[in-house]
CSV table of C-alpha atoms in Angstrom, one decimal:
chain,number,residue,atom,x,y,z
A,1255,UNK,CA,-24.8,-19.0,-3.4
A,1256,UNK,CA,-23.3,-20.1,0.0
A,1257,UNK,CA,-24.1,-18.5,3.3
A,1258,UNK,CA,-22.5,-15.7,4.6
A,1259,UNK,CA,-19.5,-16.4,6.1
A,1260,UNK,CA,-18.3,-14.4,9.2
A,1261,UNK,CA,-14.8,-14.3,10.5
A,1262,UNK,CA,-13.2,-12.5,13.7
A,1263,UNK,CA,-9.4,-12.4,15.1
A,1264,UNK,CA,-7.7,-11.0,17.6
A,1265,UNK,CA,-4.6,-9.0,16.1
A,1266,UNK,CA,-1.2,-8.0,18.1
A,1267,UNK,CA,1.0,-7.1,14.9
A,1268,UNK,CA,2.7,-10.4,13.3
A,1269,UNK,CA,2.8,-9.5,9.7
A,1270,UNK,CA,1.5,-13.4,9.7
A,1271,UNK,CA,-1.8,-12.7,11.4
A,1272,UNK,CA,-2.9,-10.1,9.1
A,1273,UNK,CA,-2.0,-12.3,6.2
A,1274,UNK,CA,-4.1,-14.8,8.0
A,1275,UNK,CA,-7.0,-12.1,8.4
A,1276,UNK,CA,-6.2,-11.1,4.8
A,1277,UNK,CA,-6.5,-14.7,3.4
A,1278,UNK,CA,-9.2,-15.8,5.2
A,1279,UNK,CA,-11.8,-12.8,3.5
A,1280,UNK,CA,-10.4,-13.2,-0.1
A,1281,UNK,CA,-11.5,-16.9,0.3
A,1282,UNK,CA,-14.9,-16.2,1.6
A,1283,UNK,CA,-15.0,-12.7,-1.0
A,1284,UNK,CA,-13.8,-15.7,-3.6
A,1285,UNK,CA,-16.6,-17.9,-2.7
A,1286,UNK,CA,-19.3,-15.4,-3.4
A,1287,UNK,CA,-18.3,-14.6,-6.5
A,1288,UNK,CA,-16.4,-11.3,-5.9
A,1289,UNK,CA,-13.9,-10.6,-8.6
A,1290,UNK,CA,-10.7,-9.2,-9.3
A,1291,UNK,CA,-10.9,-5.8,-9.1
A,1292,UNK,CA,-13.0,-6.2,-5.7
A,1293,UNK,CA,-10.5,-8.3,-4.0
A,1294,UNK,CA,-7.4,-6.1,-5.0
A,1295,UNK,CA,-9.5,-3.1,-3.5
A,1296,UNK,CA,-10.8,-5.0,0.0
A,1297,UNK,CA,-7.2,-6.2,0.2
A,1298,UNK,CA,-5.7,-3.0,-0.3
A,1299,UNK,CA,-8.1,-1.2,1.6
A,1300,UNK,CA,-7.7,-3.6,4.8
A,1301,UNK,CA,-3.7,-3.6,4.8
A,1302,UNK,CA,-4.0,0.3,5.6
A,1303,UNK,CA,-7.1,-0.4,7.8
A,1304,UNK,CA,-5.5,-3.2,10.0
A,1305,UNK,CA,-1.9,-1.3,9.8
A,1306,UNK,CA,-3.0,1.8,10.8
A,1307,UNK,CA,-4.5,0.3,13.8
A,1308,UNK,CA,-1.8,-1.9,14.9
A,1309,UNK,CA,0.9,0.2,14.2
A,1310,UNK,CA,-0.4,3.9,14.7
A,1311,UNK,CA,-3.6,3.4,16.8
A,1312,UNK,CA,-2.0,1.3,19.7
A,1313,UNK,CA,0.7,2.8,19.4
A,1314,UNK,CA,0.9,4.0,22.8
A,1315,UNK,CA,-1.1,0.8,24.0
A,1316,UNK,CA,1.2,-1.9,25.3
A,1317,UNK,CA,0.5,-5.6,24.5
A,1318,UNK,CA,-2.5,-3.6,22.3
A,1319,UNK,CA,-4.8,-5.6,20.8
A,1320,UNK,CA,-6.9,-5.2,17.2
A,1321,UNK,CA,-10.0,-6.7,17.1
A,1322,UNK,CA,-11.2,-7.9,13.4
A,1323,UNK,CA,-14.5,-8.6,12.7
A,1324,UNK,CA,-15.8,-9.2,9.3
A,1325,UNK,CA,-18.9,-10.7,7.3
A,1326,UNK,CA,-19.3,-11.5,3.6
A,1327,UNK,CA,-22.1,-12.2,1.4
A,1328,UNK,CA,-23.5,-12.4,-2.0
A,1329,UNK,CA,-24.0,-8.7,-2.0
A,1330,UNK,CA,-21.8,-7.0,0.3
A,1331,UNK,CA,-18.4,-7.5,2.2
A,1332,UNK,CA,-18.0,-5.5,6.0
A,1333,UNK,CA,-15.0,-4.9,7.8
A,1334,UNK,CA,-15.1,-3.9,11.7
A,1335,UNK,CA,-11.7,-2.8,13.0
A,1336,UNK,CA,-11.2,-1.9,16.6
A,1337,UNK,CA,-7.9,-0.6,18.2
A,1338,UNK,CA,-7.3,-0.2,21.9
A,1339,UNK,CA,-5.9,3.5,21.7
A,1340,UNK,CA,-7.4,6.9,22.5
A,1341,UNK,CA,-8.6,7.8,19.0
A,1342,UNK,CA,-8.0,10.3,16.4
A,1343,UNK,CA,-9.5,12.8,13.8
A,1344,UNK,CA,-9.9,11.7,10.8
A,1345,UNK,CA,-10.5,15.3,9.4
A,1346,UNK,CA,-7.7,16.4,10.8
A,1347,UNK,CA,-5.7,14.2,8.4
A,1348,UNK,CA,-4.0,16.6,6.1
A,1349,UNK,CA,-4.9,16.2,2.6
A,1350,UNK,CA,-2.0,14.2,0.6
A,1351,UNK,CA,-3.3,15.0,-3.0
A,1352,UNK,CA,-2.7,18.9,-2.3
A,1353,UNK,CA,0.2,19.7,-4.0
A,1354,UNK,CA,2.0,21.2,-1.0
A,1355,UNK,CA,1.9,17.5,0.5
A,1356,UNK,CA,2.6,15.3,-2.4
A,1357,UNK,CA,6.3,15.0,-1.1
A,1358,UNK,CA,5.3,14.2,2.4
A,1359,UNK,CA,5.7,10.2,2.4
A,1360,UNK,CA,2.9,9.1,5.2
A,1361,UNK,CA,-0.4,9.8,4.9
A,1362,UNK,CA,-2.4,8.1,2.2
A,1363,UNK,CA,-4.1,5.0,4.1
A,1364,UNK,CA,-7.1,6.9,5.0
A,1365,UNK,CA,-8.1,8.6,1.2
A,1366,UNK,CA,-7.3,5.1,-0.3
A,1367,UNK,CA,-9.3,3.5,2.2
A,1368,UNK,CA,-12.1,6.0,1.2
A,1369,UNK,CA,-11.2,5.4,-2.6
A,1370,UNK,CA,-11.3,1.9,-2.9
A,1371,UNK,CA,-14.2,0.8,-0.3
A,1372,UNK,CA,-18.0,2.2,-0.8
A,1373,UNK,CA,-18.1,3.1,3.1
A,1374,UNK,CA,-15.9,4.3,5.3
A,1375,UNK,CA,-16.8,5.4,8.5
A,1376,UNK,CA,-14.8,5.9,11.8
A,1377,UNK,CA,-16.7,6.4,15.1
A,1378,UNK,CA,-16.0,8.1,17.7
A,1379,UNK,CA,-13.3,8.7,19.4
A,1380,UNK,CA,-11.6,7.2,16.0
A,1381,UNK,CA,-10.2,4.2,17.6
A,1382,UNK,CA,-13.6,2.2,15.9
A,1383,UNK,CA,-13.2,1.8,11.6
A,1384,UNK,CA,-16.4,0.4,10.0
A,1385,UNK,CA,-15.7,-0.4,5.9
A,1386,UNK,CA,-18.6,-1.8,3.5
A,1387,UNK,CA,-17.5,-2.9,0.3
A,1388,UNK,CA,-20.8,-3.5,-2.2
A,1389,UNK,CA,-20.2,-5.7,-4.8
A,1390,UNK,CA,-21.9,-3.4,-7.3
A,1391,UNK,CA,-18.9,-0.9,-7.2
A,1392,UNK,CA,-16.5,-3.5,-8.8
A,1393,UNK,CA,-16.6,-6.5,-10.3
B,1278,UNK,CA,27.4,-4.9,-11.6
B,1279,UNK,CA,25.0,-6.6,-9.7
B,1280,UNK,CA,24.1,-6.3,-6.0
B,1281,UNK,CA,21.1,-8.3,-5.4
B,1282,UNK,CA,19.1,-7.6,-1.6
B,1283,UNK,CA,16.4,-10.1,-0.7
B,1284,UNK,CA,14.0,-8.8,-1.8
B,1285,UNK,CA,15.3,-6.2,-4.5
B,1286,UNK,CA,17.5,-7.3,-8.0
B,1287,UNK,CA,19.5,-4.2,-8.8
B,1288,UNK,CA,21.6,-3.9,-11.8
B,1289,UNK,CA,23.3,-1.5,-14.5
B,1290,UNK,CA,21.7,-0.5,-18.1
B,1291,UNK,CA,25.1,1.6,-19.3
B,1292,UNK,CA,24.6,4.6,-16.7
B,1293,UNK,CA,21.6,3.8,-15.2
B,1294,UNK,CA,20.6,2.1,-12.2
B,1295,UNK,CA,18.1,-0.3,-12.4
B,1296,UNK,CA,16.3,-1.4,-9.7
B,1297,UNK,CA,13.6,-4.8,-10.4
B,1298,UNK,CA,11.1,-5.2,-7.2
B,1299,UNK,CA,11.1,-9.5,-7.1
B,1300,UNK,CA,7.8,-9.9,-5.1
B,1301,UNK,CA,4.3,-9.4,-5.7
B,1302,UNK,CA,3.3,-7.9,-2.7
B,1303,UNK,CA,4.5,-5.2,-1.1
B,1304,UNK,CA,2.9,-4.6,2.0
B,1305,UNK,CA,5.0,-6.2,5.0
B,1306,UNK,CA,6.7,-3.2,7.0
B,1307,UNK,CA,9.7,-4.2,8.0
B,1308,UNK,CA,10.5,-5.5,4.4
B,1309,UNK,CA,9.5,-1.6,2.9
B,1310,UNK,CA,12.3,-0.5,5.1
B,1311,UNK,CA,14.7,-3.0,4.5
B,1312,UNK,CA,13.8,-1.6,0.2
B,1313,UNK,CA,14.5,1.8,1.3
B,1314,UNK,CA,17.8,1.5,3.0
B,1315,UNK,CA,18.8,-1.0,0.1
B,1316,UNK,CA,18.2,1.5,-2.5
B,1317,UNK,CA,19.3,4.1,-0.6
B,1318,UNK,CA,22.6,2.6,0.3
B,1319,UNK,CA,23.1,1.7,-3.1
B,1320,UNK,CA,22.3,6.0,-4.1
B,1321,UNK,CA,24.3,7.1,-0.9
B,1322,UNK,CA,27.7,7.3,-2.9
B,1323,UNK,CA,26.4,8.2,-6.3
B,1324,UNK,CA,26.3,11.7,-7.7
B,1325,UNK,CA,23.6,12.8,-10.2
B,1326,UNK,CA,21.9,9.0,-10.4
B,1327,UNK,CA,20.1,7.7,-13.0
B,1328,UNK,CA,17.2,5.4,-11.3
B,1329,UNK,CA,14.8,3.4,-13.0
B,1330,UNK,CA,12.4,1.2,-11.0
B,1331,UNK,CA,10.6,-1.3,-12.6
B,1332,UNK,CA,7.1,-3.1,-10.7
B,1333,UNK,CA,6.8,-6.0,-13.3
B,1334,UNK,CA,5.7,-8.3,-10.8
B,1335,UNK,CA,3.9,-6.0,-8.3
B,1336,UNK,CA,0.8,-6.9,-7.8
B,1337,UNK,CA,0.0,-5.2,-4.7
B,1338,UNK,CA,1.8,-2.3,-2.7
B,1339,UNK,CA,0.4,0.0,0.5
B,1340,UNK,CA,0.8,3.4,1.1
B,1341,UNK,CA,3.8,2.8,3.1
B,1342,UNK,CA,5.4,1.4,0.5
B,1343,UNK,CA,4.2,4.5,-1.6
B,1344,UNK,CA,6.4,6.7,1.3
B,1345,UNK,CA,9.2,4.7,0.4
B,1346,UNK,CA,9.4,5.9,-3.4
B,1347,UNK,CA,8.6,9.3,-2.2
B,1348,UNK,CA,11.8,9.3,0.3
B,1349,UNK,CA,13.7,7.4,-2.9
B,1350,UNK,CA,12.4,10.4,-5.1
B,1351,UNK,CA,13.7,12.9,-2.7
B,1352,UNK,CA,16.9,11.6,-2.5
B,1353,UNK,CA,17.3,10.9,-6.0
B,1354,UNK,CA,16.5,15.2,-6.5
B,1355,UNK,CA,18.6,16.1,-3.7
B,1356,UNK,CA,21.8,14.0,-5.8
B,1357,UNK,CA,20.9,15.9,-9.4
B,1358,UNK,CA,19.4,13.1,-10.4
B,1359,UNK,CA,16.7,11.4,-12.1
B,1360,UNK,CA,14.2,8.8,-11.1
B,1361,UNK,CA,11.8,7.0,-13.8
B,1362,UNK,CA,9.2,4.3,-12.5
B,1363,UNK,CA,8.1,1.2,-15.5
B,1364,UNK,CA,6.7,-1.6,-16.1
B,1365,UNK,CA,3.2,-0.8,-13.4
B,1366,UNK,CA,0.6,-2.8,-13.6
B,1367,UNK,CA,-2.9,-1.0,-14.8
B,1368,UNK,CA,-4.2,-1.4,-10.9
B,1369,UNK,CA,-0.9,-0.2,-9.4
B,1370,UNK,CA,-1.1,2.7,-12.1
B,1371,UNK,CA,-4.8,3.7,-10.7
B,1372,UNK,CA,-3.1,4.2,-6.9
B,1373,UNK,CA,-0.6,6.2,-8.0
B,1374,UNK,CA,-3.3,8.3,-10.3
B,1375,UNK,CA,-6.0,8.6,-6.7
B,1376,UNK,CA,-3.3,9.9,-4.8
B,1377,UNK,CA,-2.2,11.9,-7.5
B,1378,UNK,CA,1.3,10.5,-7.3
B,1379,UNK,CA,1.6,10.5,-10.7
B,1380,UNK,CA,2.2,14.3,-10.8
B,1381,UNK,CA,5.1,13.4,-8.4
B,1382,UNK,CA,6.6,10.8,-10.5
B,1383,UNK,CA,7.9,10.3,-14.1
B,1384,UNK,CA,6.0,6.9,-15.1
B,1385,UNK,CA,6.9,4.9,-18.5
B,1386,UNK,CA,4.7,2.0,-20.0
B,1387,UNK,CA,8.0,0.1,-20.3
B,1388,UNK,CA,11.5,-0.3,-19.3
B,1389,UNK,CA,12.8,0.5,-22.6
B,1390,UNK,CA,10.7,3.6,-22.7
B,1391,UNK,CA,11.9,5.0,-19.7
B,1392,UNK,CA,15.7,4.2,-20.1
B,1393,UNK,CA,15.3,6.0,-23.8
B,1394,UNK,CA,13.9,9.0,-21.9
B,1395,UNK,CA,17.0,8.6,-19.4
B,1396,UNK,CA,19.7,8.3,-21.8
């Protein structure tokens, strides 16, 4: 089994650098054996993480910056996401599976986050997201 | 007919509207709104539509993308019409079943199912 393998990057919002980011932990996820199902669900899970902070946590942040960190190893993969802006609260996030908001067309990163990774954890203020993915949840 | 957008192939099955997605992913921001006002120029002059989106190829799709079907939906409704989704792949389906989109949505197994139940 190879080491763990660590990665960081420095995100500003190119579509390009979060392929990059996106890339870079399905190779090392790849490496340690992860399979299908666990790679659809870390890539899924990281779009809405690294999105959300780009796009909705700096948003009022010029020139923000995301900061990436990640590790991966034979057992688990963790995802560090840092955005530059004031925060948020994640329970205030109105549920989208109630009926009254299935029409409501923004909304969902956070519960699919929550569905798809085995930890999800945002500490305070809420500008600092903290994902684990175990490899025992999927393939 | 035939209009084809970059990243959409959209053609006619008798009175339906069908509309193929051509990439795997779809993720990228920018190209989620260029779909939406594609499709939605493509409804604008339509009355009472009959829409059926087929994700052969999807492999992966973000919850923005997700918004985009749910403004397509609306808009679809608000015409009289009808929307039908196909062809979605068994880990596609399983988004659209945790966000409990599938309530929302009339989903077919396969294109021929769902332009039978639009016919």
């Amino acid at each position: 089994m190879p080491a763990r393998i660590e990665g960081h990057a420095i995100l500003r919002g190119p579509r390009a650098e979060i392929d990059a980011s996106q890339t870079a932990v399905e190779q090392a996820m790849a490496q340690h054996g992860y399979g299908r199902e666990a790679l659809f669900a870390v890539r899924l899970a990281l779009e809405e993480a690294l999105v959300n902070a780009i796009r909705h946590g700096n948003r009022h942040v010029p020139d923000g910056q995301v900061d990436f960190r990640w590790s991966v190893d034979g057992d688990e993969a963790r995802f560090d996401v840092r955005d530059q802006g004031e925060g948020f609260d994640p329970d205030a996030v109105p549920d989208p599976t109630d009926d009254d908001n299935l029409e409501i067309p923004s909304g969902r990163g956070i519960m699919l986050m929550k569905a798809y990774m085995s930890e999800v954890e945002y500490r305070d203020p809420g500008n600092h997201l903290a994902m684990v993915y175990r490899k025992s949840k999927g393939a | 007919m035939a209009n084809d957008s970059s990243r959409l192939r959209i053609s006619a099955v008798n009175d339906v509207v069908r509309i193929d997605f051509v990439d795997r992913d779809i993720l990228d921001e920018a190209t989620i709104r260029q779909i939406g006002q594609d499709i939605q120029r493509k409804l604008e002059p339509m009355t009472a539509p009959k829409v059926l989106m087929c994700f052969g190829v999807v492999e992966h799709l973000s919850s923005a993308a997700l918004g985009t079907l749910i403004t397509v939906n609306s808009l679809v409704k608000k015409k009289g019409g009808t929307l039908r989704l196909a062809e979605i792949r068994p880990e596609i389906l399983e988004v659209f079943y945790i966000t409990k989109l599938n309530k929302h949505f009339s989903i077919d197994e396969s294109a021929e199912a769902a332009l039978k139940a639009l016919a």
